């Protein structure tokens, strides 16, 4: 990625470290959508994950980042407000194929916010994975449908059963 900084006509080439800091410090403003999109294509996962935090990225940029294979990028983009609007069942299925536990827990924590997928569908897909930490995150989410929480009351893991009971209260 070719990056330059120009101040009063003085130009320097920007290296990966400075570019990462710039990506981190760019204000989340809609006027920066074009630069966010360019930075989302960076070979550096560090830069992509900084852009994944920005809730003013375009839908196109969100879709690009939702295809990322880096777990840190995915962990951030699944909680991004724009991404929550554009995630579909197909995109979710692709994420679930590569997601680590932290990403899965983020999805569990935000499952009620994905506009194109029913919450119950998201929860069922997560439960099918069989990861007890993810199941615990579902049980701890007060937005999890009562029908699912009641099922989790019977879970053999006492922490999951207690969390489900607490969420139902």
JSON list of N, CA and C in Angstrom, two decimals, residues 92 96 99-111 122-141 144 148-149 152 155 157 159-160 163-164:
[
{"chain": "A", "resi": 92, "resn": "UNK", "atom": "N", "xyz": [-23.20, -14.85, 7.63]},
{"chain": "A", "resi": 92, "resn": "UNK", "atom": "CA", "xyz": [-23.02, -15.43, 8.96]},
{"chain": "A", "resi": 92, "resn": "UNK", "atom": "C", "xyz": [-22.46, -16.85, 8.86]},
{"chain": "A", "resi": 96, "resn": "UNK", "atom": "N", "xyz": [-19.02, -18.16, 10.55]},
{"chain": "A", "resi": 96, "resn": "UNK", "atom": "CA", "xyz": [-19.01, -19.26, 11.51]},
{"chain": "A", "resi": 96, "resn": "UNK", "atom": "C", "xyz": [-18.01, -20.34, 11.12]},
{"chain": "A", "resi": 99, "resn": "UNK", "atom": "N", "xyz": [-14.60, -18.55, 12.34]},
{"chain": "A", "resi": 99, "resn": "UNK", "atom": "CA", "xyz": [-14.56, -17.77, 13.59]},
{"chain": "A", "resi": 99, "resn": "UNK", "atom": "C", "xyz": [-13.94, -18.53, 14.74]},
{"chain": "A", "resi": 100, "resn": "UNK", "atom": "N", "xyz": [-13.17, -17.80, 15.54]},
{"chain": "A", "resi": 100, "resn": "UNK", "atom": "CA", "xyz": [-12.67, -18.38, 16.78]},
{"chain": "A", "resi": 100, "resn": "UNK", "atom": "C", "xyz": [-13.69, -18.11, 17.88]},
{"chain": "A", "resi": 101, "resn": "UNK", "atom": "N", "xyz": [-13.38, -18.56, 19.09]},
{"chain": "A", "resi": 101, "resn": "UNK", "atom": "CA", "xyz": [-14.32, -18.44, 20.20]},
{"chain": "A", "resi": 101, "resn": "UNK", "atom": "C", "xyz": [-14.68, -16.98, 20.53]},
{"chain": "A", "resi": 102, "resn": "UNK", "atom": "N", "xyz": [-13.70, -16.10, 20.46]},
{"chain": "A", "resi": 102, "resn": "UNK", "atom": "CA", "xyz": [-13.98, -14.68, 20.77]},
{"chain": "A", "resi": 102, "resn": "UNK", "atom": "C", "xyz": [-14.98, -14.09, 19.78]},
{"chain": "A", "resi": 103, "resn": "UNK", "atom": "N", "xyz": [-14.85, -14.43, 18.50]},
{"chain": "A", "resi": 103, "resn": "UNK", "atom": "CA", "xyz": [-15.78, -13.94, 17.48]},
{"chain": "A", "resi": 103, "resn": "UNK", "atom": "C", "xyz": [-17.17, -14.51, 17.73]},
{"chain": "A", "resi": 104, "resn": "UNK", "atom": "N", "xyz": [-17.23, -15.80, 18.02]},
{"chain": "A", "resi": 104, "resn": "UNK", "atom": "CA", "xyz": [-18.52, -16.45, 18.28]},
{"chain": "A", "resi": 104, "resn": "UNK", "atom": "C", "xyz": [-19.23, -15.82, 19.47]},
{"chain": "A", "resi": 105, "resn": "UNK", "atom": "N", "xyz": [-18.47, -15.49, 20.52]},
{"chain": "A", "resi": 105, "resn": "UNK", "atom": "CA", "xyz": [-19.07, -14.85, 21.69]},
{"chain": "A", "resi": 105, "resn": "UNK", "atom": "C", "xyz": [-19.56, -13.44, 21.37]},
{"chain": "A", "resi": 106, "resn": "UNK", "atom": "N", "xyz": [-18.84, -12.73, 20.52]},
{"chain": "A", "resi": 106, "resn": "UNK", "atom": "CA", "xyz": [-19.30, -11.40, 20.09]},
{"chain": "A", "resi": 106, "resn": "UNK", "atom": "C", "xyz": [-20.62, -11.52, 19.33]},
{"chain": "A", "resi": 107, "resn": "UNK", "atom": "N", "xyz": [-20.73, -12.53, 18.48]},
{"chain": "A", "resi": 107, "resn": "UNK", "atom": "CA", "xyz": [-21.97, -12.74, 17.76]},
{"chain": "A", "resi": 107, "resn": "UNK", "atom": "C", "xyz": [-23.09, -13.07, 18.75]},
{"chain": "A", "resi": 108, "resn": "UNK", "atom": "N", "xyz": [-22.79, -13.91, 19.73]},
{"chain": "A", "resi": 108, "resn": "UNK", "atom": "CA", "xyz": [-23.79, -14.26, 20.75]},
{"chain": "A", "resi": 108, "resn": "UNK", "atom": "C", "xyz": [-24.24, -13.02, 21.52]},
{"chain": "A", "resi": 109, "resn": "UNK", "atom": "N", "xyz": [-23.32, -12.13, 21.80]},
{"chain": "A", "resi": 109, "resn": "UNK", "atom": "CA", "xyz": [-23.64, -10.91, 22.54]},
{"chain": "A", "resi": 109, "resn": "UNK", "atom": "C", "xyz": [-24.44, -9.90, 21.72]},
{"chain": "A", "resi": 110, "resn": "UNK", "atom": "N", "xyz": [-24.38, -10.02, 20.40]},
{"chain": "A", "resi": 110, "resn": "UNK", "atom": "CA", "xyz": [-25.06, -9.06, 19.51]},
{"chain": "A", "resi": 110, "resn": "UNK", "atom": "C", "xyz": [-26.16, -9.69, 18.68]},
{"chain": "A", "resi": 111, "resn": "UNK", "atom": "N", "xyz": [-26.53, -10.92, 18.98]},
{"chain": "A", "resi": 111, "resn": "UNK", "atom": "CA", "xyz": [-27.41, -11.68, 18.09]},
{"chain": "A", "resi": 111, "resn": "UNK", "atom": "C", "xyz": [-28.76, -11.03, 17.84]},
{"chain": "A", "resi": 122, "resn": "UNK", "atom": "N", "xyz": [-29.85, -17.05, 14.57]},
{"chain": "A", "resi": 122, "resn": "UNK", "atom": "CA", "xyz": [-28.46, -16.83, 14.95]},
{"chain": "A", "resi": 122, "resn": "UNK", "atom": "C", "xyz": [-28.11, -17.71, 16.15]},
{"chain": "A", "resi": 123, "resn": "UNK", "atom": "N", "xyz": [-28.97, -17.71, 17.15]},
{"chain": "A", "resi": 123, "resn": "UNK", "atom": "CA", "xyz": [-28.71, -18.47, 18.37]},
{"chain": "A", "resi": 123, "resn": "UNK", "atom": "C", "xyz": [-28.63, -19.96, 18.06]},
{"chain": "A", "resi": 124, "resn": "UNK", "atom": "N", "xyz": [-29.54, -20.46, 17.26]},
{"chain": "A", "resi": 124, "resn": "UNK", "atom": "CA", "xyz": [-29.53, -21.89, 16.92]},
{"chain": "A", "resi": 124, "resn": "UNK", "atom": "C", "xyz": [-28.24, -22.28, 16.21]},
{"chain": "A", "resi": 125, "resn": "UNK", "atom": "N", "xyz": [-27.78, -21.44, 15.28]},
{"chain": "A", "resi": 125, "resn": "UNK", "atom": "CA", "xyz": [-26.52, -21.72, 14.59]},
{"chain": "A", "resi": 125, "resn": "UNK", "atom": "C", "xyz": [-25.35, -21.75, 15.58]},
{"chain": "A", "resi": 126, "resn": "UNK", "atom": "N", "xyz": [-25.36, -20.84, 16.52]},
{"chain": "A", "resi": 126, "resn": "UNK", "atom": "CA", "xyz": [-24.29, -20.81, 17.52]},
{"chain": "A", "resi": 126, "resn": "UNK", "atom": "C", "xyz": [-24.34, -22.03, 18.43]},
{"chain": "A", "resi": 127, "resn": "UNK", "atom": "N", "xyz": [-25.54, -22.41, 18.84]},
{"chain": "A", "resi": 127, "resn": "UNK", "atom": "CA", "xyz": [-25.68, -23.58, 19.72]},
{"chain": "A", "resi": 127, "resn": "UNK", "atom": "C", "xyz": [-25.24, -24.86, 19.02]},
{"chain": "A", "resi": 128, "resn": "UNK", "atom": "N", "xyz": [-25.46, -24.94, 17.72]},
{"chain": "A", "resi": 128, "resn": "UNK", "atom": "CA", "xyz": [-25.06, -26.13, 16.95]},
{"chain": "A", "resi": 128, "resn": "UNK", "atom": "C", "xyz": [-23.55, -26.34, 16.98]},
{"chain": "A", "resi": 129, "resn": "UNK", "atom": "N", "xyz": [-22.80, -25.29, 17.19]},
{"chain": "A", "resi": 129, "resn": "UNK", "atom": "CA", "xyz": [-21.34, -25.40, 17.22]},
{"chain": "A", "resi": 129, "resn": "UNK", "atom": "C", "xyz": [-20.90, -26.23, 18.42]},
{"chain": "A", "resi": 130, "resn": "UNK", "atom": "N", "xyz": [-21.65, -26.13, 19.52]},
{"chain": "A", "resi": 130, "resn": "UNK", "atom": "CA", "xyz": [-21.36, -26.95, 20.69]},
{"chain": "A", "resi": 130, "resn": "UNK", "atom": "C", "xyz": [-20.24, -26.44, 21.58]},
{"chain": "A", "resi": 131, "resn": "UNK", "atom": "N", "xyz": [-19.90, -25.18, 21.46]},
{"chain": "A", "resi": 131, "resn": "UNK", "atom": "CA", "xyz": [-18.86, -24.59, 22.30]},
{"chain": "A", "resi": 131, "resn": "UNK", "atom": "C", "xyz": [-19.51, -24.08, 23.60]},
{"chain": "A", "resi": 132, "resn": "UNK", "atom": "N", "xyz": [-19.14, -24.64, 24.77]},
{"chain": "A", "resi": 132, "resn": "UNK", "atom": "CA", "xyz": [-19.80, -24.23, 26.01]},
{"chain": "A", "resi": 132, "resn": "UNK", "atom": "C", "xyz": [-19.60, -22.76, 26.37]},
{"chain": "A", "resi": 133, "resn": "UNK", "atom": "N", "xyz": [-18.48, -22.18, 26.00]},
{"chain": "A", "resi": 133, "resn": "UNK", "atom": "CA", "xyz": [-18.28, -20.75, 26.28]},
{"chain": "A", "resi": 133, "resn": "UNK", "atom": "C", "xyz": [-19.24, -19.88, 25.48]},
{"chain": "A", "resi": 134, "resn": "UNK", "atom": "N", "xyz": [-19.51, -20.29, 24.26]},
{"chain": "A", "resi": 134, "resn": "UNK", "atom": "CA", "xyz": [-20.46, -19.57, 23.42]},
{"chain": "A", "resi": 134, "resn": "UNK", "atom": "C", "xyz": [-21.88, -19.79, 23.95]},
{"chain": "A", "resi": 135, "resn": "UNK", "atom": "N", "xyz": [-22.18, -21.02, 24.36]},
{"chain": "A", "resi": 135, "resn": "UNK", "atom": "CA", "xyz": [-23.49, -21.30, 24.96]},
{"chain": "A", "resi": 135, "resn": "UNK", "atom": "C", "xyz": [-23.70, -20.47, 26.22]},
{"chain": "A", "resi": 136, "resn": "UNK", "atom": "N", "xyz": [-22.65, -20.31, 27.01]},
{"chain": "A", "resi": 136, "resn": "UNK", "atom": "CA", "xyz": [-22.73, -19.47, 28.21]},
{"chain": "A", "resi": 136, "resn": "UNK", "atom": "C", "xyz": [-23.03, -18.01, 27.82]},
{"chain": "A", "resi": 137, "resn": "UNK", "atom": "N", "xyz": [-22.38, -17.53, 26.78]},
{"chain": "A", "resi": 137, "resn": "UNK", "atom": "CA", "xyz": [-22.63, -16.15, 26.34]},
{"chain": "A", "resi": 137, "resn": "UNK", "atom": "C", "xyz": [-24.09, -15.98, 25.89]},
{"chain": "A", "resi": 138, "resn": "UNK", "atom": "N", "xyz": [-24.64, -17.00, 25.26]},
{"chain": "A", "resi": 138, "resn": "UNK", "atom": "CA", "xyz": [-26.05, -16.97, 24.86]},
{"chain": "A", "resi": 138, "resn": "UNK", "atom": "C", "xyz": [-26.94, -16.93, 26.10]},
{"chain": "A", "resi": 139, "resn": "UNK", "atom": "N", "xyz": [-26.62, -17.77, 27.07]},
{"chain": "A", "resi": 139, "resn": "UNK", "atom": "CA", "xyz": [-27.41, -17.83, 28.31]},
{"chain": "A", "resi": 139, "resn": "UNK", "atom": "C", "xyz": [-27.33, -16.51, 29.08]},
{"chain": "A", "resi": 140, "resn": "UNK", "atom": "N", "xyz": [-26.21, -15.83, 29.00]},
{"chain": "A", "resi": 140, "resn": "UNK", "atom": "CA", "xyz": [-26.02, -14.56, 29.72]},
{"chain": "A", "resi": 140, "resn": "UNK", "atom": "C", "xyz": [-26.67, -13.37, 29.01]},
{"chain": "A", "resi": 141, "resn": "UNK", "atom": "N", "xyz": [-27.05, -13.55, 27.76]},
{"chain": "A", "resi": 141, "resn": "UNK", "atom": "CA", "xyz": [-27.63, -12.46, 26.98]},
{"chain": "A", "resi": 141, "resn": "UNK", "atom": "C", "xyz": [-29.12, -12.35, 27.33]},
{"chain": "A", "resi": 144, "resn": "UNK", "atom": "N", "xyz": [-31.76, -13.06, 24.68]},
{"chain": "A", "resi": 144, "resn": "UNK", "atom": "CA", "xyz": [-31.99, -14.40, 24.13]},
{"chain": "A", "resi": 144, "resn": "UNK", "atom": "C", "xyz": [-33.46, -14.77, 24.35]},
{"chain": "A", "resi": 148, "resn": "UNK", "atom": "N", "xyz": [-35.45, -20.40, 24.25]},
{"chain": "A", "resi": 148, "resn": "UNK", "atom": "CA", "xyz": [-34.09, -20.95, 24.24]},
{"chain": "A", "resi": 148, "resn": "UNK", "atom": "C", "xyz": [-33.52, -20.96, 25.65]},
{"chain": "A", "resi": 149, "resn": "UNK", "atom": "N", "xyz": [-33.76, -19.88, 26.39]},
{"chain": "A", "resi": 149, "resn": "UNK", "atom": "CA", "xyz": [-33.27, -19.83, 27.78]},
{"chain": "A", "resi": 149, "resn": "UNK", "atom": "C", "xyz": [-33.86, -20.97, 28.61]},
{"chain": "A", "resi": 152, "resn": "UNK", "atom": "N", "xyz": [-31.97, -23.98, 27.96]},
{"chain": "A", "resi": 152, "resn": "UNK", "atom": "CA", "xyz": [-30.63, -23.92, 28.57]},
{"chain": "A", "resi": 152, "resn": "UNK", "atom": "C", "xyz": [-30.68, -24.15, 30.08]},
{"chain": "A", "resi": 155, "resn": "UNK", "atom": "N", "xyz": [-29.33, -27.47, 30.83]},
{"chain": "A", "resi": 155, "resn": "UNK", "atom": "CA", "xyz": [-27.97, -27.77, 30.41]},
{"chain": "A", "resi": 155, "resn": "UNK", "atom": "C", "xyz": [-27.20, -28.42, 31.54]},
{"chain": "A", "resi": 157, "resn": "UNK", "atom": "N", "xyz": [-24.14, -28.16, 32.21]},
{"chain": "A", "resi": 157, "resn": "UNK", "atom": "CA", "xyz": [-23.14, -27.25, 32.79]},
{"chain": "A", "resi": 157, "resn": "UNK", "atom": "C", "xyz": [-23.85, -26.31, 33.76]},
{"chain": "A", "resi": 159, "resn": "UNK", "atom": "N", "xyz": [-22.96, -23.58, 35.19]},
{"chain": "A", "resi": 159, "resn": "UNK", "atom": "CA", "xyz": [-22.79, -22.15, 34.91]},
{"chain": "A", "resi": 159, "resn": "UNK", "atom": "C", "xyz": [-23.78, -21.69, 33.83]},
{"chain": "A", "resi": 160, "resn": "UNK", "atom": "N", "xyz": [-23.98, -22.53, 32.83]},
{"chain": "A", "resi": 160, "resn": "UNK", "atom": "CA", "xyz": [-24.92, -22.20, 31.76]},
{"chain": "A", "resi": 160, "resn": "UNK", "atom": "C", "xyz": [-26.34, -22.19, 32.30]},
{"chain": "A", "resi": 163, "resn": "UNK", "atom": "N", "xyz": [-26.85, -19.09, 34.44]},
{"chain": "A", "resi": 163, "resn": "UNK", "atom": "CA", "xyz": [-26.92, -17.87, 33.61]},
{"chain": "A", "resi": 163, "resn": "UNK", "atom": "C", "xyz": [-28.28, -17.77, 32.92]},
{"chain": "A", "resi": 164, "resn": "UNK", "atom": "N", "xyz": [-28.78, -18.90, 32.45]},
{"chain": "A", "resi": 164, "resn": "UNK", "atom": "CA", "xyz": [-30.11, -18.91, 31.81]},
{"chain": "A", "resi": 164, "resn": "UNK", "atom": "C", "xyz": [-31.18, -18.52, 32.82]}
]
